[in-house]
PDB file of C-alpha atoms in Angstrom:
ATOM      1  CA  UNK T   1      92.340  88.126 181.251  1.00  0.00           C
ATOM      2  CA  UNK T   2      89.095  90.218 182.166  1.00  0.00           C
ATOM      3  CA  UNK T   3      89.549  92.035 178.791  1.00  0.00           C
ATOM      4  CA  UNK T   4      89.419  88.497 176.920  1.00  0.00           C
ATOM      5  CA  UNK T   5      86.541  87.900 178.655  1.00  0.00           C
ATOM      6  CA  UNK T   6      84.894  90.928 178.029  1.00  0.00           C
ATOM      7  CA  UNK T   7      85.429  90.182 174.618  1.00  0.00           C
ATOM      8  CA  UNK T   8      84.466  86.679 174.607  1.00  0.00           C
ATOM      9  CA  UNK T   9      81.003  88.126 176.057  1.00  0.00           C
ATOM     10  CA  UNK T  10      80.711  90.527 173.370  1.00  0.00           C
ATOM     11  CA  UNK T  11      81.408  87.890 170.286  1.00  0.00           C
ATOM     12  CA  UNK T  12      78.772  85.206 171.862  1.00  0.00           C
ATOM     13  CA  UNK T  13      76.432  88.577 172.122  1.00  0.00           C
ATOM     14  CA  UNK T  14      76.528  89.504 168.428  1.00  0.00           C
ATOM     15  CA  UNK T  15      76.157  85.918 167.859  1.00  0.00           C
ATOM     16  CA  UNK T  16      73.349  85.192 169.789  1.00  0.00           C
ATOM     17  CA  UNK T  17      71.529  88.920 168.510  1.00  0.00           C
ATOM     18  CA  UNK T  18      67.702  87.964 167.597  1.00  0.00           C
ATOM     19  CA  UNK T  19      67.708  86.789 163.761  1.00  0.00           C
ATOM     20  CA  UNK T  20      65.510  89.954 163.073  1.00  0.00           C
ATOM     21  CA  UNK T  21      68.801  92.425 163.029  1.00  0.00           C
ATOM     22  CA  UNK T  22      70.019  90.360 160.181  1.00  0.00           C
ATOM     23  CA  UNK T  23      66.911  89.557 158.503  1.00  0.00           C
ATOM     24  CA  UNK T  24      65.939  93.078 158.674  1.00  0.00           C
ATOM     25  CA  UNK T  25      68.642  94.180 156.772  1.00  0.00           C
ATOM     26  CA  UNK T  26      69.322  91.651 154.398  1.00  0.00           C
ATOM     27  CA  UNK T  27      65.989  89.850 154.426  1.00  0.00           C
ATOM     28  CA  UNK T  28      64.436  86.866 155.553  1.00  0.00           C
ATOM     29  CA  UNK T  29      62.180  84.211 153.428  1.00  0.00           C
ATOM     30  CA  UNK T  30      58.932  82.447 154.726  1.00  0.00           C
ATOM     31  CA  UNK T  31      57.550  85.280 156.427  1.00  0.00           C
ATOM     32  CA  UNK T  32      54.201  85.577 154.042  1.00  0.00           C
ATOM     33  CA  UNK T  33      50.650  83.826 154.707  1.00  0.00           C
ATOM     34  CA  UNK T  34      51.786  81.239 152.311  1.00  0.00           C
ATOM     35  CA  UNK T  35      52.973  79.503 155.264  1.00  0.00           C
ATOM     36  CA  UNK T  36      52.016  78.880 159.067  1.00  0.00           C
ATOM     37  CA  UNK T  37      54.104  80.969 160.665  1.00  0.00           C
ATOM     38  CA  UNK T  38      54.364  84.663 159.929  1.00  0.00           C
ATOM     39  CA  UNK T  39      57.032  87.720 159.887  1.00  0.00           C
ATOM     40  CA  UNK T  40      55.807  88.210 164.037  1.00  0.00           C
ATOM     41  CA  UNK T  41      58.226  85.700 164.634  1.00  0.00           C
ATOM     42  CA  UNK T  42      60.938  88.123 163.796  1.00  0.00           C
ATOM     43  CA  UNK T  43      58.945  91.604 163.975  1.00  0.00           C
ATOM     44  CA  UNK T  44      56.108  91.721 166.349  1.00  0.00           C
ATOM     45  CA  UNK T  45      52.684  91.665 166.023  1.00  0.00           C
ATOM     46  CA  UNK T  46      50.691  92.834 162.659  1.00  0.00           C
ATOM     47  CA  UNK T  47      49.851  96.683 162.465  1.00  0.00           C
ATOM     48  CA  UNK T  48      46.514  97.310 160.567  1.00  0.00           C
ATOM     49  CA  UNK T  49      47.911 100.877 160.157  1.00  0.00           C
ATOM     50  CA  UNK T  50      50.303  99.714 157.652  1.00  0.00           C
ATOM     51  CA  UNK T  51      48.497  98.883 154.180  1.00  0.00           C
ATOM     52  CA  UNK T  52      49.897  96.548 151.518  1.00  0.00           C
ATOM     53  CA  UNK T  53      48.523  96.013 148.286  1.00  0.00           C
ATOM     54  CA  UNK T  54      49.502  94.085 145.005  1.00  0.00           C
ATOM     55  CA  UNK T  55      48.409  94.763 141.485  1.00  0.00           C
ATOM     56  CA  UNK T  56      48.571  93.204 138.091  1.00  0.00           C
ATOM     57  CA  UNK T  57      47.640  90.738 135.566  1.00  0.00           C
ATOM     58  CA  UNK T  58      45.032  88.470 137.359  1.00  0.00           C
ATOM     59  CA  UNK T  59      45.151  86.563 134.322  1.00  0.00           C
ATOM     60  CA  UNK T  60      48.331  84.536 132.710  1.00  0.00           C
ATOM     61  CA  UNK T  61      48.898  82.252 130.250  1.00  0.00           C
ATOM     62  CA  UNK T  62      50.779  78.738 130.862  1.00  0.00           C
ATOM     63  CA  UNK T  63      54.699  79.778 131.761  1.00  0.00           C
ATOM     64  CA  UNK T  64      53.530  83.497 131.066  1.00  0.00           C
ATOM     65  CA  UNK T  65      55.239  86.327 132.581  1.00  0.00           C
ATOM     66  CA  UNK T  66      53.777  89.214 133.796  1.00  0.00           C
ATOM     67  CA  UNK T  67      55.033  92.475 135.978  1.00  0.00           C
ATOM     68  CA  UNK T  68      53.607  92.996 139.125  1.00  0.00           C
ATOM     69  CA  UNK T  69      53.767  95.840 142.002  1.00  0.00           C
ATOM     70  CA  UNK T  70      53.829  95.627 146.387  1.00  0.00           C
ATOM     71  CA  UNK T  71      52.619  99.068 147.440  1.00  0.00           C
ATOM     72  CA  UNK T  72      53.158  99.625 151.510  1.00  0.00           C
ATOM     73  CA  UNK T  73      51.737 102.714 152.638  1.00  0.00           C
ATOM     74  CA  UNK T  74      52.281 103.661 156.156  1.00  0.00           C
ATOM     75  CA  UNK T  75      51.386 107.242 157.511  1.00  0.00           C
ATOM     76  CA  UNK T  76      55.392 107.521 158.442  1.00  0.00           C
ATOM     77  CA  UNK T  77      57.873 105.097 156.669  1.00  0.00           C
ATOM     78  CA  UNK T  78      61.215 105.097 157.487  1.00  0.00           C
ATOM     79  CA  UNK T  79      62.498 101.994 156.808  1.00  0.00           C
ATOM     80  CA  UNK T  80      60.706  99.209 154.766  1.00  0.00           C
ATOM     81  CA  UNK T  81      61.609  95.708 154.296  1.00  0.00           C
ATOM     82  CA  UNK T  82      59.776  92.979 151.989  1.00  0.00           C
ATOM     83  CA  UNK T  83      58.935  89.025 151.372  1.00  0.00           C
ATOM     84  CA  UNK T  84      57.013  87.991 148.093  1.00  0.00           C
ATOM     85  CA  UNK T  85      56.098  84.307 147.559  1.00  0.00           C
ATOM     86  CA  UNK T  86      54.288  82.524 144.930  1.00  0.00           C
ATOM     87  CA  UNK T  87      52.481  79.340 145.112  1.00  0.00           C
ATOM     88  CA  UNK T  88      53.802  77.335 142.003  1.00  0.00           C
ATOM     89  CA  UNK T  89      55.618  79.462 139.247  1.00  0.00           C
ATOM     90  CA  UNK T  90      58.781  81.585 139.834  1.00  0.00           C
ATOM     91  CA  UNK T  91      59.363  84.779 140.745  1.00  0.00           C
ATOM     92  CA  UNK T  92      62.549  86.917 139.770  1.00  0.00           C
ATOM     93  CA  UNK T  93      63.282  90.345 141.030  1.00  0.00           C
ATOM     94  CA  UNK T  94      62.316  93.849 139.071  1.00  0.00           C
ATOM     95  CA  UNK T  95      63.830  96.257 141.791  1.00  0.00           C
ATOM     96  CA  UNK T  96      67.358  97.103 142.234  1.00  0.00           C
ATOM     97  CA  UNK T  97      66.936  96.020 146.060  1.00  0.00           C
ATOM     98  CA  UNK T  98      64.788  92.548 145.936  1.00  0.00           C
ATOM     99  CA  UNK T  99      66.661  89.687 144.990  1.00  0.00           C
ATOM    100  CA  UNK T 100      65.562  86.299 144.710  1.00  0.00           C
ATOM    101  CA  UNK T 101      66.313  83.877 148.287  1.00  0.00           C
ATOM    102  CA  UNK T 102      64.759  80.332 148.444  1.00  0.00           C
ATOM    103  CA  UNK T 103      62.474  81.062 145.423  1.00  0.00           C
ATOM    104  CA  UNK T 104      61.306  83.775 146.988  1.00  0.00           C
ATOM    105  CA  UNK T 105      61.823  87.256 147.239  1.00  0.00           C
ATOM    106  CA  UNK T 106      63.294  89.800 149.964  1.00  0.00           C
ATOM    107  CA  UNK T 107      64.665  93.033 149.930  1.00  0.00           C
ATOM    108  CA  UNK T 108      68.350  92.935 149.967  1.00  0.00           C
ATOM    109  CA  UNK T 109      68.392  96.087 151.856  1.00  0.00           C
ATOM    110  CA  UNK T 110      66.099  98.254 153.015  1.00  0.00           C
ATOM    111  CA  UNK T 111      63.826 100.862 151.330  1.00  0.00           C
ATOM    112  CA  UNK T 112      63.508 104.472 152.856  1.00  0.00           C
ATOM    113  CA  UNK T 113      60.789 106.944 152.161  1.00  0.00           C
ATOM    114  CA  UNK T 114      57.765 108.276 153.618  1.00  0.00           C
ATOM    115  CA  UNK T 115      54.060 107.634 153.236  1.00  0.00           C
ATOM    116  CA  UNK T 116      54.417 104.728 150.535  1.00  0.00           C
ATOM    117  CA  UNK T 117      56.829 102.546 148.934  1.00  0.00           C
ATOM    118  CA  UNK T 118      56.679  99.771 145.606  1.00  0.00           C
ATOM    119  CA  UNK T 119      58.688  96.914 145.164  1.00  0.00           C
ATOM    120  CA  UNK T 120      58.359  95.894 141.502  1.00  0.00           C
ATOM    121  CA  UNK T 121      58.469  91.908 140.634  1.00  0.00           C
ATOM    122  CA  UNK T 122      57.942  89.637 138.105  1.00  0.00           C
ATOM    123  CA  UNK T 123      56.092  86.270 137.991  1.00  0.00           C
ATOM    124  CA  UNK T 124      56.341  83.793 135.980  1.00  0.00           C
ATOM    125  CA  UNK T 125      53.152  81.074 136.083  1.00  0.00           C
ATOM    126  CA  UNK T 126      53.471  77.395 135.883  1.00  0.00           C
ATOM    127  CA  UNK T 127      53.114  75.283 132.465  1.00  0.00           C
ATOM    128  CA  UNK T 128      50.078  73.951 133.560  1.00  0.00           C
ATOM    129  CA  UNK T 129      46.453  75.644 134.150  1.00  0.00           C
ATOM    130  CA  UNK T 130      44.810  76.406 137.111  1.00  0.00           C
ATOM    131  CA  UNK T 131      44.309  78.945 140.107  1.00  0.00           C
ATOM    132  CA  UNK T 132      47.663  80.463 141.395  1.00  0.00           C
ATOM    133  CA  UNK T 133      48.496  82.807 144.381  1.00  0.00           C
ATOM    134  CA  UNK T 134      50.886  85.408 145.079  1.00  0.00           C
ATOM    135  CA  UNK T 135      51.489  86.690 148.828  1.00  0.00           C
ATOM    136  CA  UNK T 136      53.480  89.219 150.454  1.00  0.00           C
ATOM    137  CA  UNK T 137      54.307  90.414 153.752  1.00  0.00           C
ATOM    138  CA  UNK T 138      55.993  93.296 154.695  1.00  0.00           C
ATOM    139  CA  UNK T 139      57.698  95.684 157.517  1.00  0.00           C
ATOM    140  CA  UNK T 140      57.916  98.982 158.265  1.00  0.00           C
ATOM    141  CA  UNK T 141      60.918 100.450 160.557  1.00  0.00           C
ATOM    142  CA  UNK T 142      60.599  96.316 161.906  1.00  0.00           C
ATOM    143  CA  UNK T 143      58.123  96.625 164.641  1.00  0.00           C
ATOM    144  CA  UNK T 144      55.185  96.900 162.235  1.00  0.00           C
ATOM    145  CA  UNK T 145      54.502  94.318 159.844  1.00  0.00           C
ATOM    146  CA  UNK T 146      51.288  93.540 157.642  1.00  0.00           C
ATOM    147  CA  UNK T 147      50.382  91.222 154.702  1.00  0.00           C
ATOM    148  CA  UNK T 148      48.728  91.731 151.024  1.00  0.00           C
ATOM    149  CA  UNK T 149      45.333  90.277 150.608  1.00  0.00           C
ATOM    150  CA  UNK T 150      46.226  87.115 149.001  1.00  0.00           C
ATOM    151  CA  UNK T 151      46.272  88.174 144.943  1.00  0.00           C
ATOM    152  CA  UNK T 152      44.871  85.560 142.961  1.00  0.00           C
ATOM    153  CA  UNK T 153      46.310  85.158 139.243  1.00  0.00           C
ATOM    154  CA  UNK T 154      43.927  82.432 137.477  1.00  0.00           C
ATOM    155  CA  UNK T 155      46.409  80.510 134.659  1.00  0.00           C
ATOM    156  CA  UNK T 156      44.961  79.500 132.021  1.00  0.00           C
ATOM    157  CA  UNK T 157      44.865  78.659 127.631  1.00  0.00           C
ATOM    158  CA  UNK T 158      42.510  81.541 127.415  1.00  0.00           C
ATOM    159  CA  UNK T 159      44.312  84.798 128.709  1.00  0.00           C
ATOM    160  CA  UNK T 160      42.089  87.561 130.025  1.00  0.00           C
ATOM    161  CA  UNK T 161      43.257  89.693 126.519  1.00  0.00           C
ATOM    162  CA  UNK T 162      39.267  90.773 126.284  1.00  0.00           C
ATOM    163  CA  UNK T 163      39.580  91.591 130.286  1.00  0.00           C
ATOM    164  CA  UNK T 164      43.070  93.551 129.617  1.00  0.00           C
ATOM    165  CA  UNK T 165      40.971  94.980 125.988  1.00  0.00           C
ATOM    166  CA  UNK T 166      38.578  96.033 128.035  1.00  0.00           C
ATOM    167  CA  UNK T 167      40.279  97.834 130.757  1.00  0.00           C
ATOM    168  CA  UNK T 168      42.416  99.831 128.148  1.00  0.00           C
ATOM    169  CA  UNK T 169      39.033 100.921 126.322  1.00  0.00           C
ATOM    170  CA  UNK T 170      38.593 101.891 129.786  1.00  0.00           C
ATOM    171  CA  UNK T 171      41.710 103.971 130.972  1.00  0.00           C
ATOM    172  CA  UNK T 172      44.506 105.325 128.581  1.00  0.00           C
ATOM    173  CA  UNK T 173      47.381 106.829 129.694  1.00  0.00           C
ATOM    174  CA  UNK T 174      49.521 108.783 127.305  1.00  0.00           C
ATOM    175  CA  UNK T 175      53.617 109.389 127.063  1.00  0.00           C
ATOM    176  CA  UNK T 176      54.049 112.615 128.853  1.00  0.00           C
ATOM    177  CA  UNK T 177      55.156 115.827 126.766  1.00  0.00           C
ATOM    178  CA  UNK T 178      57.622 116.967 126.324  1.00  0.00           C
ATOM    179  CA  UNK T 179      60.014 114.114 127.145  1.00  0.00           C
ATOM    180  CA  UNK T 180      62.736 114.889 127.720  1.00  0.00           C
ATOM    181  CA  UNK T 181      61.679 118.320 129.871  1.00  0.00           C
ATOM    182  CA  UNK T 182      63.126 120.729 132.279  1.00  0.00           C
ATOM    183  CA  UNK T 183      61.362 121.872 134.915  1.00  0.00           C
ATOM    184  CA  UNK T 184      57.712 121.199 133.809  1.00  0.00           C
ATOM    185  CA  UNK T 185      55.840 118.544 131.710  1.00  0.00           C
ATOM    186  CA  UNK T 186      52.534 117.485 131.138  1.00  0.00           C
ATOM    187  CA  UNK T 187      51.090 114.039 131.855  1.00  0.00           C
ATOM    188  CA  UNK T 188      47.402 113.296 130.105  1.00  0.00           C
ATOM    189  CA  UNK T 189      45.300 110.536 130.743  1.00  0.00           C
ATOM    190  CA  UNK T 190      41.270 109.119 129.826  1.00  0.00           C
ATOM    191  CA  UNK T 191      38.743 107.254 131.648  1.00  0.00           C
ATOM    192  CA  UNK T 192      35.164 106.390 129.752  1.00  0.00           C
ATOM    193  CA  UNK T 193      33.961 106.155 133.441  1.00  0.00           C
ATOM    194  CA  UNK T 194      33.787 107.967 136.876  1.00  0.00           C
ATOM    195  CA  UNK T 195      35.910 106.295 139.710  1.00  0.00           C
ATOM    196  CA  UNK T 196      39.033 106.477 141.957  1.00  0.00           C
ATOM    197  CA  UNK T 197      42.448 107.177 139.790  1.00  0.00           C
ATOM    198  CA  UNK T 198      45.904 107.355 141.871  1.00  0.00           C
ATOM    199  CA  UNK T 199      48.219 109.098 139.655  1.00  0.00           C
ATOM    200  CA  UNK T 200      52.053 108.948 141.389  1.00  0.00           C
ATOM    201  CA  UNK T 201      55.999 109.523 140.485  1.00  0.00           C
ATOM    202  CA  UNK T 202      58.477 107.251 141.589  1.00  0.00           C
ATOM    203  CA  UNK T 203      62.361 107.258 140.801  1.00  0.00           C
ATOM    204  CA  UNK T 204      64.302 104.403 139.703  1.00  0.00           C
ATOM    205  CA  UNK T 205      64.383 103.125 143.346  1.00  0.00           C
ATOM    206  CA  UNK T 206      60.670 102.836 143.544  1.00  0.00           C
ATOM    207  CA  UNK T 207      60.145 105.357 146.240  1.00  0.00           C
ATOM    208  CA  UNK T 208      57.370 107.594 145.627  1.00  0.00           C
ATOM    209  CA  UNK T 209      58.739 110.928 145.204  1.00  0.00           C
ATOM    210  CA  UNK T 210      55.160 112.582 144.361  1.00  0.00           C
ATOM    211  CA  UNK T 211      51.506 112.165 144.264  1.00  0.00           C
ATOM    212  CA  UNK T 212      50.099 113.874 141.537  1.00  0.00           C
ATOM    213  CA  UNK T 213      46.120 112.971 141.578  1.00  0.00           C
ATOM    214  CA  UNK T 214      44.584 110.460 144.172  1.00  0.00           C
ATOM    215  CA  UNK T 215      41.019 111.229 144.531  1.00  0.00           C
ATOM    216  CA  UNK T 216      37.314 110.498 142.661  1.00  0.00           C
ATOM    217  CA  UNK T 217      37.811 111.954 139.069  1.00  0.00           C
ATOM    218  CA  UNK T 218      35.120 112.537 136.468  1.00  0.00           C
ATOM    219  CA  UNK T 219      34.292 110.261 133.151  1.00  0.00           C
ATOM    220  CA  UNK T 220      36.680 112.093 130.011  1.00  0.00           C
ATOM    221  CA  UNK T 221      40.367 113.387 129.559  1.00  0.00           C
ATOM    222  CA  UNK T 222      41.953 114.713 132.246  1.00  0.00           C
ATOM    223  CA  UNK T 223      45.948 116.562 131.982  1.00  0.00           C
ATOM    224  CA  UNK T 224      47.912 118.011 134.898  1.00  0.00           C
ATOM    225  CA  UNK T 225      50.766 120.215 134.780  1.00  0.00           C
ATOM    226  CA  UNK T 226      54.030 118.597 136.729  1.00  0.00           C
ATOM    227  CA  UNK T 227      57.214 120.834 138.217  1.00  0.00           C
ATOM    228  CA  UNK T 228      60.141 119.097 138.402  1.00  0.00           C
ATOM    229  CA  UNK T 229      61.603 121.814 139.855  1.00  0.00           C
ATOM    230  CA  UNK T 230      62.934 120.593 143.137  1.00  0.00           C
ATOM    231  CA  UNK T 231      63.766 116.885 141.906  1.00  0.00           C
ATOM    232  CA  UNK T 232      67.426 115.805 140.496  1.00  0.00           C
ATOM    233  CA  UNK T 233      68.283 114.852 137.018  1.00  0.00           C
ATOM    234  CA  UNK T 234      66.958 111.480 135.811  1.00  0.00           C
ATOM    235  CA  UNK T 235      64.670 108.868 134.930  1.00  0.00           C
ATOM    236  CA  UNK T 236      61.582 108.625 136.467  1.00  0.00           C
ATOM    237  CA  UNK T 237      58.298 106.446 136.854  1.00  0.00           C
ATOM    238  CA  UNK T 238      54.719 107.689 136.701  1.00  0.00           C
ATOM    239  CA  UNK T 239      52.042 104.620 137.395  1.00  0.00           C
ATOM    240  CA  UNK T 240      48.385 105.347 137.292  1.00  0.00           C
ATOM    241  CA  UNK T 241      45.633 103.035 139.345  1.00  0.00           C
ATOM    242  CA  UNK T 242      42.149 103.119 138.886  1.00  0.00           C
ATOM    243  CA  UNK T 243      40.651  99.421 140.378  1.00  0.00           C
ATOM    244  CA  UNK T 244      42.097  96.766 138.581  1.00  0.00           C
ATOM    245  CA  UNK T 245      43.618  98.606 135.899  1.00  0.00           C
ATOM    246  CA  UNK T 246      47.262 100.114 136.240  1.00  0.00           C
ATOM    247  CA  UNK T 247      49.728 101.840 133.740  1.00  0.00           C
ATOM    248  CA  UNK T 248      53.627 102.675 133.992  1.00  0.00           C
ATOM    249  CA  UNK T 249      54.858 105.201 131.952  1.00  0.00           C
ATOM    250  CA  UNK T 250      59.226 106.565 132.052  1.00  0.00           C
ATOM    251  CA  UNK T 251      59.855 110.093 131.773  1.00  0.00           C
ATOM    252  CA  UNK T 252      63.372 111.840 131.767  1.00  0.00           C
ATOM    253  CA  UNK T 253      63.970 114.990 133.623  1.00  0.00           C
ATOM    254  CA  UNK T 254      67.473 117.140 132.286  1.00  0.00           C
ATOM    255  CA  UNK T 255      68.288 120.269 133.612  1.00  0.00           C
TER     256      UNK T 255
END
């Protein structure tokens, strides 16, 4: 009898656990600033240690798509989890480990790496015009959460094709060479002016597995040599930022 007790004890435990052991795992929707009530109710209060940031088209046609990144960086990331929410469109997942929950989005398990992780997403905007929002929120090893600045994506009969024109006068980042390569390759881009670039490597996960340039870099064309080296065979992602302006680019590593 005391051992069916004991038991009894332990099943009403694991179902009375706080909803953040499941959520945490699986995910958990309306968590972002699009609503009252934030991810503290399951994680704790917000961290401003832990940065989130989300890039991409601020411009869309009517029932458009475009693709559009989460970067969380954290000075030690063990575990990340995500929500992404949109306020009128849809959203659909473009990560192996978001999938789509109440039209929004959530990790459907955890991300591990260290300084900074993406989750990759696209949106779709509504068939009518006007100003749209994306927000996310996310977690880092669950006690420390923090949200995106609200990104704004303005939907409308005009796209911003001069604004997107102008950007690639701007910035151009080339296919890297060779492609396929073993151990070494070299990755060339060009900027017409001065600024901030961010040039990292991420594997088909989205966890950053390198950062090859992230620092002020001078107006012309710039190349860097990357070693492979000490990585596995397989595709990979570099994705250079500069402002508003962002490119993606696949490589394949063989060895």
């Amino acid at each position: 009898m005391k051992c069916c007790h004991l038991l009894i004890v332990a099943v009403l435990s694991f179902l009375l656990l706080p909803e953040v052991i499941f959520a945490y795992g699986t995910g958990i929707t309306g968590c972002t600033n699009k609503v009252s009530s934030s991810c503290t109710r399951c994680h704790g209060s917000v961290n401003s240690g832990v940065s989130m940031v989300i890039s991409g088209p601020t411009t869309l046609k009517p029932s458009q798509t475009g693709d559009y990144i989460v970067t969380v960086t954290y000075s030690s990331i063990t575990k990340a989890g995500i929500n992404i929410a949109s306020s009128n469109g849809s959203l659909a997942a473009n990560d192996s480990k978001l999938k789509l929950s109440s039209s929004e989005l959530v990790h459907s398990s955890t991300k591990s790496g260290s300084g900074s992780i993406t989750w990759t997403f696209k949106y779709t905007a509504p068939a009518t015009t006007g100003t749209q929002t994306l927000y996310a929120t996310g977690s880092v090893s669950k006690s420390l959460i923090n949200s995106a600045p609200n990104f704004t994506v303005n939907v409308a009969n005009t796209t911003g094709i001069s604004e997107f024109a102008s950007l690639l006068q701007e910035f151009k980042l080339a296919q890297n060479y060779p492609n396929p390569f073993n151990p070494s390759t070299r990755i060339s881009w060009s900027q017409k002016t001065a600024g901030n670039v961010s040039l990292k490597l991420y594997d088909v996960t989205g966890k950053e597995v390198a950062i090859l340039i992230n620092g002020d870099q001078a107006a012309g064309d710039h190349s860097i040599e990357f070693d492979a080296g000490n990585l596995m065979s397989g595709v990979y992602f570099y994705t250079i930022r500069s402002g508003s302006f962002y490119a993606t680019r696949k490589m394949l590593l063989v060895k």
